[in-house]
Structure formats: C-alpha cells, structure tokens
XYZ file of C-alpha atoms in Angstrom:
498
model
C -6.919 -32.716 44.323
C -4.335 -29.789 44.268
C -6.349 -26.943 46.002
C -7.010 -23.586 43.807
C -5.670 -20.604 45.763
C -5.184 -16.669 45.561
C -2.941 -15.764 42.695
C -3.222 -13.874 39.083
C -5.084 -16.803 37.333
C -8.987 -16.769 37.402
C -11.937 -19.031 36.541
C -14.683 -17.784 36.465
C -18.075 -20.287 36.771
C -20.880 -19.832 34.843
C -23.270 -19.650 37.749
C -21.405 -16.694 39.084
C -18.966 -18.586 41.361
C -15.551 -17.490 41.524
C -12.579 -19.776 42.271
C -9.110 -18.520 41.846
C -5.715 -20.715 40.909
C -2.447 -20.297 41.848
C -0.017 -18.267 40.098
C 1.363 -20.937 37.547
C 4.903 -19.315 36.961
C 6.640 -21.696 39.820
C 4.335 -24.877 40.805
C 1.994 -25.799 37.826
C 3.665 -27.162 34.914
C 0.592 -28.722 33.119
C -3.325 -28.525 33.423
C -2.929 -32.516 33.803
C -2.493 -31.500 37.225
C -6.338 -29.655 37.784
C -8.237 -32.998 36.821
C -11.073 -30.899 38.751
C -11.583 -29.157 35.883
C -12.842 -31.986 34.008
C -15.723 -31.460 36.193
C -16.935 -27.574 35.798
C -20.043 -27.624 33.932
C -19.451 -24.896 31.376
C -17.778 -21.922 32.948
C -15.097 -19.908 31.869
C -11.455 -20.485 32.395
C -9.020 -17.643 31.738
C -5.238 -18.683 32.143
C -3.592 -16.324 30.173
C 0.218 -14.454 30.888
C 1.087 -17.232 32.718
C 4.364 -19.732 31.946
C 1.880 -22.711 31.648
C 4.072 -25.352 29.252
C 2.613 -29.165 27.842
C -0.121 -30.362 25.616
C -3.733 -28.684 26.124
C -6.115 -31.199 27.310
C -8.880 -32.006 24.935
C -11.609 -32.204 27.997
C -11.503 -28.204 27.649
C -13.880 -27.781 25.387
C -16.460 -28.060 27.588
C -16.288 -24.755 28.336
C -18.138 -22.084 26.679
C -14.830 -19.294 26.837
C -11.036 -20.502 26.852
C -8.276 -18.191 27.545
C -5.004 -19.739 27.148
C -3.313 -17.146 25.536
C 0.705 -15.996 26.577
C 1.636 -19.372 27.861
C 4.472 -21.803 26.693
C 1.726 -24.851 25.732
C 3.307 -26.737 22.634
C 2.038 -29.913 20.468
C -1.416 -29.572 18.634
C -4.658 -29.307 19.420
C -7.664 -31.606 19.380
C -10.167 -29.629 21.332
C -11.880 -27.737 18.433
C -12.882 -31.160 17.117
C -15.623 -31.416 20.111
C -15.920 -27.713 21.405
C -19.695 -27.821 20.843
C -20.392 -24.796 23.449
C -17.076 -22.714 22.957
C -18.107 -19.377 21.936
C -14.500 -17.385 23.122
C -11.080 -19.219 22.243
C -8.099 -17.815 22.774
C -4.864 -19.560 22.106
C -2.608 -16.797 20.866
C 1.331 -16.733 21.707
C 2.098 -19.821 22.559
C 4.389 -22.399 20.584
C 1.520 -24.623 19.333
C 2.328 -26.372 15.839
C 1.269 -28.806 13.295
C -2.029 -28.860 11.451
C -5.276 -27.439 12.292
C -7.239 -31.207 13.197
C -8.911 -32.629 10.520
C -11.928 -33.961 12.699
C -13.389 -37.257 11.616
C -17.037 -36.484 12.057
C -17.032 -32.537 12.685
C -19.193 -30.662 14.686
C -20.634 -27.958 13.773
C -19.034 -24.825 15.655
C -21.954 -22.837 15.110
C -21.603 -21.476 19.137
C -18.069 -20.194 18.143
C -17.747 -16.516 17.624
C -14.120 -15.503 18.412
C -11.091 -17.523 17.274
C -7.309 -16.631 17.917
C -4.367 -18.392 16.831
C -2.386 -16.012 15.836
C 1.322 -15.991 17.006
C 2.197 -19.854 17.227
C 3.711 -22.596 14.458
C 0.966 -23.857 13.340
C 1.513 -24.922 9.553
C -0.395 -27.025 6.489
C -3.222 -25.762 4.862
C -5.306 -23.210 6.569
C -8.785 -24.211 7.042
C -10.173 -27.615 7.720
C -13.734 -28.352 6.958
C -14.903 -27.014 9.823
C -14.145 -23.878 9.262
C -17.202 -23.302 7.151
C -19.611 -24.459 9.837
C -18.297 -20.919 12.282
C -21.857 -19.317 11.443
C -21.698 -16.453 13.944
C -17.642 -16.146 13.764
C -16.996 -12.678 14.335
C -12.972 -12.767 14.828
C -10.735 -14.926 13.054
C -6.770 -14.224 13.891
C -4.050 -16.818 12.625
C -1.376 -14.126 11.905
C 2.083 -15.332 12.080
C 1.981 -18.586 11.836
C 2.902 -20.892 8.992
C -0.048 -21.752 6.914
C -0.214 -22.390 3.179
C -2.553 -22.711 0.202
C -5.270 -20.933 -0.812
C -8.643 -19.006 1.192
C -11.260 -21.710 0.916
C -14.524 -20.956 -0.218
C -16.228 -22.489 2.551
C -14.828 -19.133 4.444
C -17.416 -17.126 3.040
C -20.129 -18.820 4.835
C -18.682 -16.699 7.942
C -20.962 -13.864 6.758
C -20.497 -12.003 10.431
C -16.727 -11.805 10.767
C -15.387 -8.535 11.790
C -12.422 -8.778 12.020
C -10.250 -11.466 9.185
C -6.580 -11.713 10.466
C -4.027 -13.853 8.174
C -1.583 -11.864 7.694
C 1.919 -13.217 8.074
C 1.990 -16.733 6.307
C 2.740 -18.628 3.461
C -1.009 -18.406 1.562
C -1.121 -17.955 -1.925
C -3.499 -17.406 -4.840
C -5.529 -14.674 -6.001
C -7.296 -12.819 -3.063
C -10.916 -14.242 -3.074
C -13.466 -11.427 -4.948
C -16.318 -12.829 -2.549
C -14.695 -11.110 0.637
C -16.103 -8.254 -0.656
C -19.878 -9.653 -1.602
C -19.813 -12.253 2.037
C -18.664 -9.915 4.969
C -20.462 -6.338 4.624
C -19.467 -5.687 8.136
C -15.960 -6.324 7.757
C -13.708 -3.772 9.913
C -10.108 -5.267 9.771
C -8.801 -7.229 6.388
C -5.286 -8.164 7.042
C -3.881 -9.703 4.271
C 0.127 -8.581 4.779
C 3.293 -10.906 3.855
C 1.831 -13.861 2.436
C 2.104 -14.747 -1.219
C -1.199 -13.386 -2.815
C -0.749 -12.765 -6.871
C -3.086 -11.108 -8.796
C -4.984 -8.134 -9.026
C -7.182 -6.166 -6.034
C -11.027 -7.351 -6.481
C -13.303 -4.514 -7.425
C -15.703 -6.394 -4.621
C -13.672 -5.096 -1.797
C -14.839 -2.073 -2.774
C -18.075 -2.778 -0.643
C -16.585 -2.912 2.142
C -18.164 0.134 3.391
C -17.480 -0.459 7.557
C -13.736 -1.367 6.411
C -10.956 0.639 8.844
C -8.179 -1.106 8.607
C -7.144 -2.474 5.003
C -3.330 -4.234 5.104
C -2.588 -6.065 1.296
C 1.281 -5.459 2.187
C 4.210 -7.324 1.089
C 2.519 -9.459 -1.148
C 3.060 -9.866 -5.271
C -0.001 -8.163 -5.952
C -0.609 -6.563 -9.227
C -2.502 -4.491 -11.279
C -4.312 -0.619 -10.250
C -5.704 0.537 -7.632
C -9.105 0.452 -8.131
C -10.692 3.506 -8.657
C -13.555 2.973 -6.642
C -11.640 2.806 -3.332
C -13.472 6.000 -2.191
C -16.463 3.965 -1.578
C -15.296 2.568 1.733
C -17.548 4.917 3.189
C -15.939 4.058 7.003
C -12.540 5.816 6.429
C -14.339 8.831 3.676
C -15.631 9.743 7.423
C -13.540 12.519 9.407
C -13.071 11.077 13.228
C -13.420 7.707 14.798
C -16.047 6.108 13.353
C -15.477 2.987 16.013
C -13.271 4.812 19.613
C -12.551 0.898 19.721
C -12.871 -2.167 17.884
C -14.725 -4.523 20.702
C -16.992 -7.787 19.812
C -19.623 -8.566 22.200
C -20.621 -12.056 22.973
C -23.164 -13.787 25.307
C -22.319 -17.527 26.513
C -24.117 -19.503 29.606
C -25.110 -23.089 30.530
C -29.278 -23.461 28.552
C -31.284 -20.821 29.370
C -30.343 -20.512 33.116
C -27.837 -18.119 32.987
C -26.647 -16.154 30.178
C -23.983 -13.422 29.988
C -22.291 -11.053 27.840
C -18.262 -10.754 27.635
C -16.390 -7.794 25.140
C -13.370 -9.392 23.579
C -10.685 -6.565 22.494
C -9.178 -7.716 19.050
C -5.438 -7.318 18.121
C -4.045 -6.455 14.670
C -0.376 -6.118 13.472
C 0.119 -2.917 11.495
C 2.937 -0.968 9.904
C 2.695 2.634 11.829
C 5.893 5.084 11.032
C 8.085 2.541 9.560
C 7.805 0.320 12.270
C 5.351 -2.878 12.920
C 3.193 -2.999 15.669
C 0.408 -4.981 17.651
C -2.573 -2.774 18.111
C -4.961 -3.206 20.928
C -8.750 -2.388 19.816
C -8.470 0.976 21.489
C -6.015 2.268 18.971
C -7.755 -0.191 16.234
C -10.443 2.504 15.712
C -8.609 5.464 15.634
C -6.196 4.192 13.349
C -7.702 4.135 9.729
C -5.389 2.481 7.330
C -4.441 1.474 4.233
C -1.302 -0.404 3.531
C -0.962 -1.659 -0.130
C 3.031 -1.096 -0.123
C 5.499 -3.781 -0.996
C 3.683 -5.187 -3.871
C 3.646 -4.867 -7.778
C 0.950 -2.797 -8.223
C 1.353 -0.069 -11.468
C -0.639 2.514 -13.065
C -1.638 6.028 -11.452
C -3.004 6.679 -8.060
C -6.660 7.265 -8.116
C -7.641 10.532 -7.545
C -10.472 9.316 -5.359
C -8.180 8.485 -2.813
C -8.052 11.544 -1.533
C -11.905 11.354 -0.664
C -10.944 9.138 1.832
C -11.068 12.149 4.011
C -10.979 10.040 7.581
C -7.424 8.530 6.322
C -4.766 8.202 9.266
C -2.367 6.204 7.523
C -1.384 5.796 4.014
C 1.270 3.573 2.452
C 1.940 2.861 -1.431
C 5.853 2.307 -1.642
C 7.497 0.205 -2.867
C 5.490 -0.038 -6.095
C 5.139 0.776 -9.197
C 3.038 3.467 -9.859
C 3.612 6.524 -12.483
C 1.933 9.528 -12.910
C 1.263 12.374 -10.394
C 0.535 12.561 -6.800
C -3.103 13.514 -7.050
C -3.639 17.133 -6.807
C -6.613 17.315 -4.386
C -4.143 14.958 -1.606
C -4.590 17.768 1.132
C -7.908 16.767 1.866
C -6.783 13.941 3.681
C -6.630 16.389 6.844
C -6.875 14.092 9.132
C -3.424 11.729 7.861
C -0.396 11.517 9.787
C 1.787 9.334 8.049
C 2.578 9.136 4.068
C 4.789 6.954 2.438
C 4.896 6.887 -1.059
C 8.436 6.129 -1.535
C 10.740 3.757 -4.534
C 7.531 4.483 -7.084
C 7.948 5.862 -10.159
C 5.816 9.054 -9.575
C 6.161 12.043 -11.750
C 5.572 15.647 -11.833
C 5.564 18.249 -9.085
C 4.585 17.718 -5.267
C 0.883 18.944 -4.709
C 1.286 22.357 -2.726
C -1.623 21.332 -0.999
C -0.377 18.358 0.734
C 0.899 21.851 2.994
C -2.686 21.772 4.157
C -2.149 18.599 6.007
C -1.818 19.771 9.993
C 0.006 16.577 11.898
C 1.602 14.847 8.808
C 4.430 13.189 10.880
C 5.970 11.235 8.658
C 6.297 11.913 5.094
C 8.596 9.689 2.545
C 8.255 10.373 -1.218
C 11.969 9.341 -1.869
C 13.246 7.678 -4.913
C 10.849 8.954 -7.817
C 10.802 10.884 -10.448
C 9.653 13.974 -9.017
C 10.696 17.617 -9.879
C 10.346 21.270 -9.105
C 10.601 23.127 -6.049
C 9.214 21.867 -2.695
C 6.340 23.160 -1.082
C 6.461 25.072 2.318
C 4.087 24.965 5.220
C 4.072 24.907 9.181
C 4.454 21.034 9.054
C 6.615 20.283 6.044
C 9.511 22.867 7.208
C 9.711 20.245 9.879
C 10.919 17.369 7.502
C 14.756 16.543 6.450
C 16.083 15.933 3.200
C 16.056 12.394 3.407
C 12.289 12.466 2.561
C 13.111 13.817 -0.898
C 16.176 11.836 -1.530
C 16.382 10.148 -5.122
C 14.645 12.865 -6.669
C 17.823 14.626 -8.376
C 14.580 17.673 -10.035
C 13.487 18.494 -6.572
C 14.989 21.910 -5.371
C 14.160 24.217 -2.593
C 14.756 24.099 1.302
C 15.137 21.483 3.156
C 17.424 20.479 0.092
C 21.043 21.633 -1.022
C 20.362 23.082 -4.424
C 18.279 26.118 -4.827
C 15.633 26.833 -7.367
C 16.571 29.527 -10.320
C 15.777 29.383 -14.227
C 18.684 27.617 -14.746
C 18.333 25.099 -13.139
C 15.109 23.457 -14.908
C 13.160 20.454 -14.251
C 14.112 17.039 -16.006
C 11.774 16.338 -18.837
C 8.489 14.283 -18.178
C 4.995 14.462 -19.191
C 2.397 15.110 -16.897
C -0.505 13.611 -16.439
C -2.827 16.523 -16.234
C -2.196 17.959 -19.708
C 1.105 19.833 -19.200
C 3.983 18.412 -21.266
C 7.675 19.220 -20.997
C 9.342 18.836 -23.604
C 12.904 16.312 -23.031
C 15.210 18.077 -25.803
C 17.053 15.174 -26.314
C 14.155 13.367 -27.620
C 13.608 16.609 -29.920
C 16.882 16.654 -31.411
C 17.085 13.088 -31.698
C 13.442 12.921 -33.752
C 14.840 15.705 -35.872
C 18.260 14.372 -36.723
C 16.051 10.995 -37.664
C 13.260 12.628 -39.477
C 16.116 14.391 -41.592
C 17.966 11.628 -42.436
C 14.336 9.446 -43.282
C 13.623 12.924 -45.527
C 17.105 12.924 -47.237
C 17.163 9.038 -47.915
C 13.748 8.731 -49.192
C 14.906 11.301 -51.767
C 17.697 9.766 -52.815
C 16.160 6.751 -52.997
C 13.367 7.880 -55.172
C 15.708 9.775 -57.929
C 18.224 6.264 -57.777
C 15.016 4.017 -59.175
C 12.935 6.664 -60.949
C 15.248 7.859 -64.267
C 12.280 10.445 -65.276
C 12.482 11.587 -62.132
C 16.561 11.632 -61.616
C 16.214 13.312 -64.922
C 14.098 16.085 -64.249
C 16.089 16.861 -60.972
C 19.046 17.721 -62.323
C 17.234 19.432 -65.097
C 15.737 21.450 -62.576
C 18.909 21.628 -60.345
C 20.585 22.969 -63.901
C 18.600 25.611 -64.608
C 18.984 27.027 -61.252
C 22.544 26.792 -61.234
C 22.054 28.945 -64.403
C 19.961 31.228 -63.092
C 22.354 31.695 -59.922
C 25.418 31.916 -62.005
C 23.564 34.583 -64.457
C 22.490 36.629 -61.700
C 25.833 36.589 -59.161
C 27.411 37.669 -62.858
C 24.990 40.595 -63.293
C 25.170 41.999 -59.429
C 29.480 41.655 -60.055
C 29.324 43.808 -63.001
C 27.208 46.383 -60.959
C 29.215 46.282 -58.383
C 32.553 46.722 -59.851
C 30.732 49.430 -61.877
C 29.865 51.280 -58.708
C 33.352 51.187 -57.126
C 35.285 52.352 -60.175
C 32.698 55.790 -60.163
C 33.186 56.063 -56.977
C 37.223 55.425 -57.243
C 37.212 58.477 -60.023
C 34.975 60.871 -57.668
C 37.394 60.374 -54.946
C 40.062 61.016 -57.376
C 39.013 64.148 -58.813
C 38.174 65.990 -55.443
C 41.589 65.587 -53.906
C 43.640 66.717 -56.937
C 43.277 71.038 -55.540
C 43.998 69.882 -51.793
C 47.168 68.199 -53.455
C 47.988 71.456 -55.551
C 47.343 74.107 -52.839
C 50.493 75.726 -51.592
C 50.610 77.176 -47.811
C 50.170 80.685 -47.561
C-alpha cells in the first residue's frame, strides 16, 4: 500500500485522526492507486486543487463529506447511486460528462445536504429521480454545464435549499411558480442563460430571505411584477447575511458527530463583467439581474423600495415608460444598467442622491431633457447617455437652450408633449374627412345640393350688393376730398412775390 505522506491534500477521519496524502500534482494519477481508502469507515476526504485525472471510484460514497473539486477527473459518476451517508459533495471543475445516473433501485439521499456540480460537461436531462428524495438539500449548484429540459416537480420536495444554482445550461420551459410557495428560505435563485420562456411567477414574490435574484439572458417575457418590493431581504439597508455559509453536522451513529460550514459560490454579472463570488461577497452583494430577456411594460415603481439594492440590471429589454421617480432611494446601489430599453421621459434628478453609483448605463432609449448633476454623476462619460439624441447638458456635446426642445413623447405621469407632426398630420386629415363628407353629402342629397347653392347665392348677392355700396362711398369721399384740395391751392397759385 502506497504510504500517505506530508503534502497539500488532507483526510480527515471521522474519529478525529488525521492522515495526510501526498501532493498529487507529480506521482498520483488516479485514486485506484489508495485502495486503503476502501477501508476508512466514514471520514472525510478532501482532495481538492489538485491535478488528480481518471474515473472516480464508486467505493467513495462511503464517506459522509467528498471534496473532489479542481481536479482533472473525467467519465461519469456512479457514486450518488449508493452514497447513503454523504452529507457534503463536492465535484465542481472538473471535466466530468454524460448523464446524471439513473440508479436502478435509488436510495434515498435523505443525509445529503450540499451538492456541487457546477463547472463540468455533464449533459441530458437534469434531475434523475433521486433528486426528489434530497430532503435536507440545502445547496444545489450545476451551473455551466450542459443540461436540458424542464425543472421537475419532484424539486420542490427540497423545501430547505438555500441556495438553487442552474444557471448556465440548456433548460427550458416556463420557470416553475412553486419555487416561490416550496423554498421560503431561498437566498440565491440563479436562473441566467438557459432557455426559460414565459412570464416571472407572482410566487417568487415570497421569497422574502431572497439576495441574490439572476433571470438573465433568458427569453423571458411579460412585466415585472409589481410586487417585487416584497422581498423583504434586499428592502433592508446593510448586509442582511456578512456571508452566505451552510452549516452541516456528519459523523459515524451517534459516536461522534461534527459540524463543517460549506462557503457557496455563485456566478454573477458585477460592472459588465461575470464573476464567481465566494460567500463572503455573496451577502454583501444584493442583486437583481433580469437583463437580456423580453420583458415589456413599465418598471414598477416599487422597485425602488428595495432600499438594500447593490446591483441592478434591466437592459437589454423592452420596457417603456419612465425611470421611476422615487429611484434615489436605492442609496445603497452601486451599479445601474438600464441600457437598449425603450424608456421615456426625463432622468429622475434624484438618482443624484445615490452616493457610490459606479457604474451607470442608460444608453440607447428614448430619453430627453437635460442631465442631472451631482458629486457622483459629474464623474460619468458620455458614453452612458449615448443613443439618446434629447439628452443635453454636460458630460454631453450639445447644450441645453429653448431651442433646442425635447423630442415629443408622452409621459407616463400625466405630462404630455405634444409631437407636432402628429398635430399637423391629424389636422390636414380631419380637414380633408370634413371637406369630403361635405361634398359627399350635397353629390347624393339634391334638396340638400339645392339649398347650398341657394344659400351660397344669396350670399354672393349680399357680398356683391354691399362691396357695390362701400365703392360708391368711397369714390364719393375721394372726389370731395379731390375738390377741397383743389380749391385751397388756387390763391397760393395766384400770389405774386412781393
């Protein structure tokens, strides 16, 4: 047997023994080569960073916590099909692929409480009928990987889960409305680039403990619901959780039990860029992601009760209306992207209130008027505003002035503009509807035809009768007034010099 000596590798026993294994990044090539391990009566084995390679041996799931995590293992796994007192597994970042195993006669997983797949090639449906049987699952992660079809509804009998993970697929379907109703204490729902269709379930407005909320690049639909302010966990200023950790005791019977934190990872969009967070950024960051979908109609003004906000993204969408007027009271954001929308109206002077906003992006919309000024937004460029040809004021090129007006658009909160080419056009149409109509009626109505020119007679009668009597008057006038003239210059004309 290959002896187990010093390195960075550790197993630890459940009795409390400690054995260390080499480093595996130059002599061990496969686990095959530890058949000792076969023999440890439930401890737990942590082999993670390492350049391990090969199949993972099935005989591991008699432990009760499994750290393989960061290797190079490859093939499929079988181990979940027997893993009776694994409470921790961790295969993450590896280059694992085919299907999840079916299991012929499945055993309940009832001991398992954190599961991590994510970042392998794992493909076919997602969850096998086992699934349902994770009772006290608190962490489920398969992000990036290649799974299809739809949630199953035996996932909602994970009523503890914390922290739901599947972001990154190729799932599809409407996003189950039960999510909301079967895990109240929810933290992370990540969602992000998969296929999900159809609108956002009213139920996930229950999620009251929800932080992190990631529906991104999907072809989601529909408004934003309006009760979004009632996930009470980011309407709260600060961290409500410093760090997302899940506790978890494990131990052979009753002789020995202990408890291990597991530190869930999520990958987020932060400033244009995606990241994996560890959970001690997890808490702090409080976001909502919805961008990169189909989603239309106005942004709810109760969003901006959601006064514990870090990060909010709705672009690439397509809402209308106005950026809600009351959006400084997210205080405590730092980025805002509401960018290629088709938002309206003027940009809230209160979103000037907002101390660390660091970034900002409301390009390509509709918006107009001049720009508001504060400590943090003199910081921005122009590019933030770019595809808005009615914005005007610093950072931007063209100045404000009367003359220089704000496109036509009707806003949502009463105020209308009036577009004058919609005026004109309505009144060259309404009097040409007018003039037909007329001519219409007097064509097929000979009383009617006959009586207007009757009527059009008589005033050309009247007209002609009166223009005849003001001529006479006039010509009248001027001939007195030629003879006057007349008369008083004949002595000037007959005065000789002295």
């Amino acid at each position: 047997m290959k002896s187990l000596a010093k390195g960075l590798l550790h197993m630890k026993l459940a009795f409390g023994l400690d054995s260390n294994v080499k480093d595996a990044n130059n002599n061990i090539n496969s686990l095959e080569d530890y058949p000792s391990l076969k023999f440890a009566s439930n401890p737990e084995l942590n082999l993670s960073w390492n350049h391990l390679e090969g199949s993972i041996p099935s005989f591991l799931s008699g432990f009760t916590s499994l750290d393989l995590s960061n290797n190079k293992f490859s093939g499929s796994i079988s181990l979940l099909c027997g893993a009776t007192s694994l409470s921790f597994v961790d295969l993450s970042n590896n280059r694992l692929s085919g299907e999840l195993p079916k299991c012929d006669n499945p055993i309940p997983l009832g001991s398992l409480v954190i599961l991590d797949l994510a970042n392998n090639n794992f493909s076919g449906t997602l969850f096998p009928a086992w699934i349902g049987t994770m009772i006290n699952i608190q962490a489920l992660q398969l992000r990036n990987n290649n799974f299809t079809g739809q949630v199953p509804h035996t996932l909602k009998n994970c009523r503890k889960l914390q922290v739901l993970d599947v972001g990154e697929n190729e799932l599809s379907g409407p996003i189950p409305e039960w999510i909301g109703t079967s895990f109240e204490d929810l933290i992370v729902l990540s969602l992000r680039s998969n296929h999900f269709n159809g609108g956002i379930p009213l139920q996930l407005c229950n999620l009251s403990r929800l932080q992190i909320f990631d529906l991104s690049a999907n072809n989601i639909s529909g408004a934003i619901p309006n009760c979004i302010n009632n996930l009470n966990a980011l309407s709260e200023k600060g961290n409500t959780n410093e760090t997302i950790s899940i506790s978890y005791t494990s131990g052979v019977g009753s002789l020995t039990t202990y408890a291990t934190i597991f530190d869930p990872e999520a990958s987020m969009n932060w400033k244009g860029n995606v990241y994996e967070y560890n959970s001690s950024l997890l808490g702090k960051v409080k976001n909502i992601d919805l961008s990169d979908n189909k989603l239309n109609g106005e942004i709810p003004r109760e969003i901006s009760k959601l006064v514990g906000l870090v990060s909010l993204n709705l672009s690439w969408n397509r809402l209308i209306g106005q950026i809600p007027l009351d959006i400084g009271n997210l205080e405590s954001l730092q980025t805002l992207d509401l960018s290629n929308n088709q938002l309206n109206g003027s940009i809230p002077k209160s979103v000037s209130k907002i101390p660390r906003l660091y970034p900002m992006n409301l390009s390509n919309n509709s918006l107009w008027g001049e720009i508001p000024t504060g400590p943090q937004l003199d910081t921005f460029d122009g590019e933030v505003y770019q595809g808005n040809p009615g914005l005007c004021g610093y950072p931007l090129e063209n100045s404000c002035s009367p003359s220089n007006p704000p496109p036509s658009t009707t806003a949502s909160d009463g105020n209308e503009v009036v577009d004058m080419d919609c005026f004109y056009l309505s009144m060259a149409l309404g009097y040409s509807v007018g003039l037909s109509a007329v001519f219409v009626t007097l064509l097929l109505n000979t009383s009617w035809r006959r009586s207007y020119f009757n009527f059009l007679s008589n005033v050309n009668d009247w007209i002609y009768v009166k223009v005849a009597i003001n001529k006479a008057k006039l010509c009248e006038l001027f001939k007195t007034l030629t003879n006057n003239g007349n008369q008083s210059a004949l002595p000037r004309q007959g005065r000789l010099p002295s």
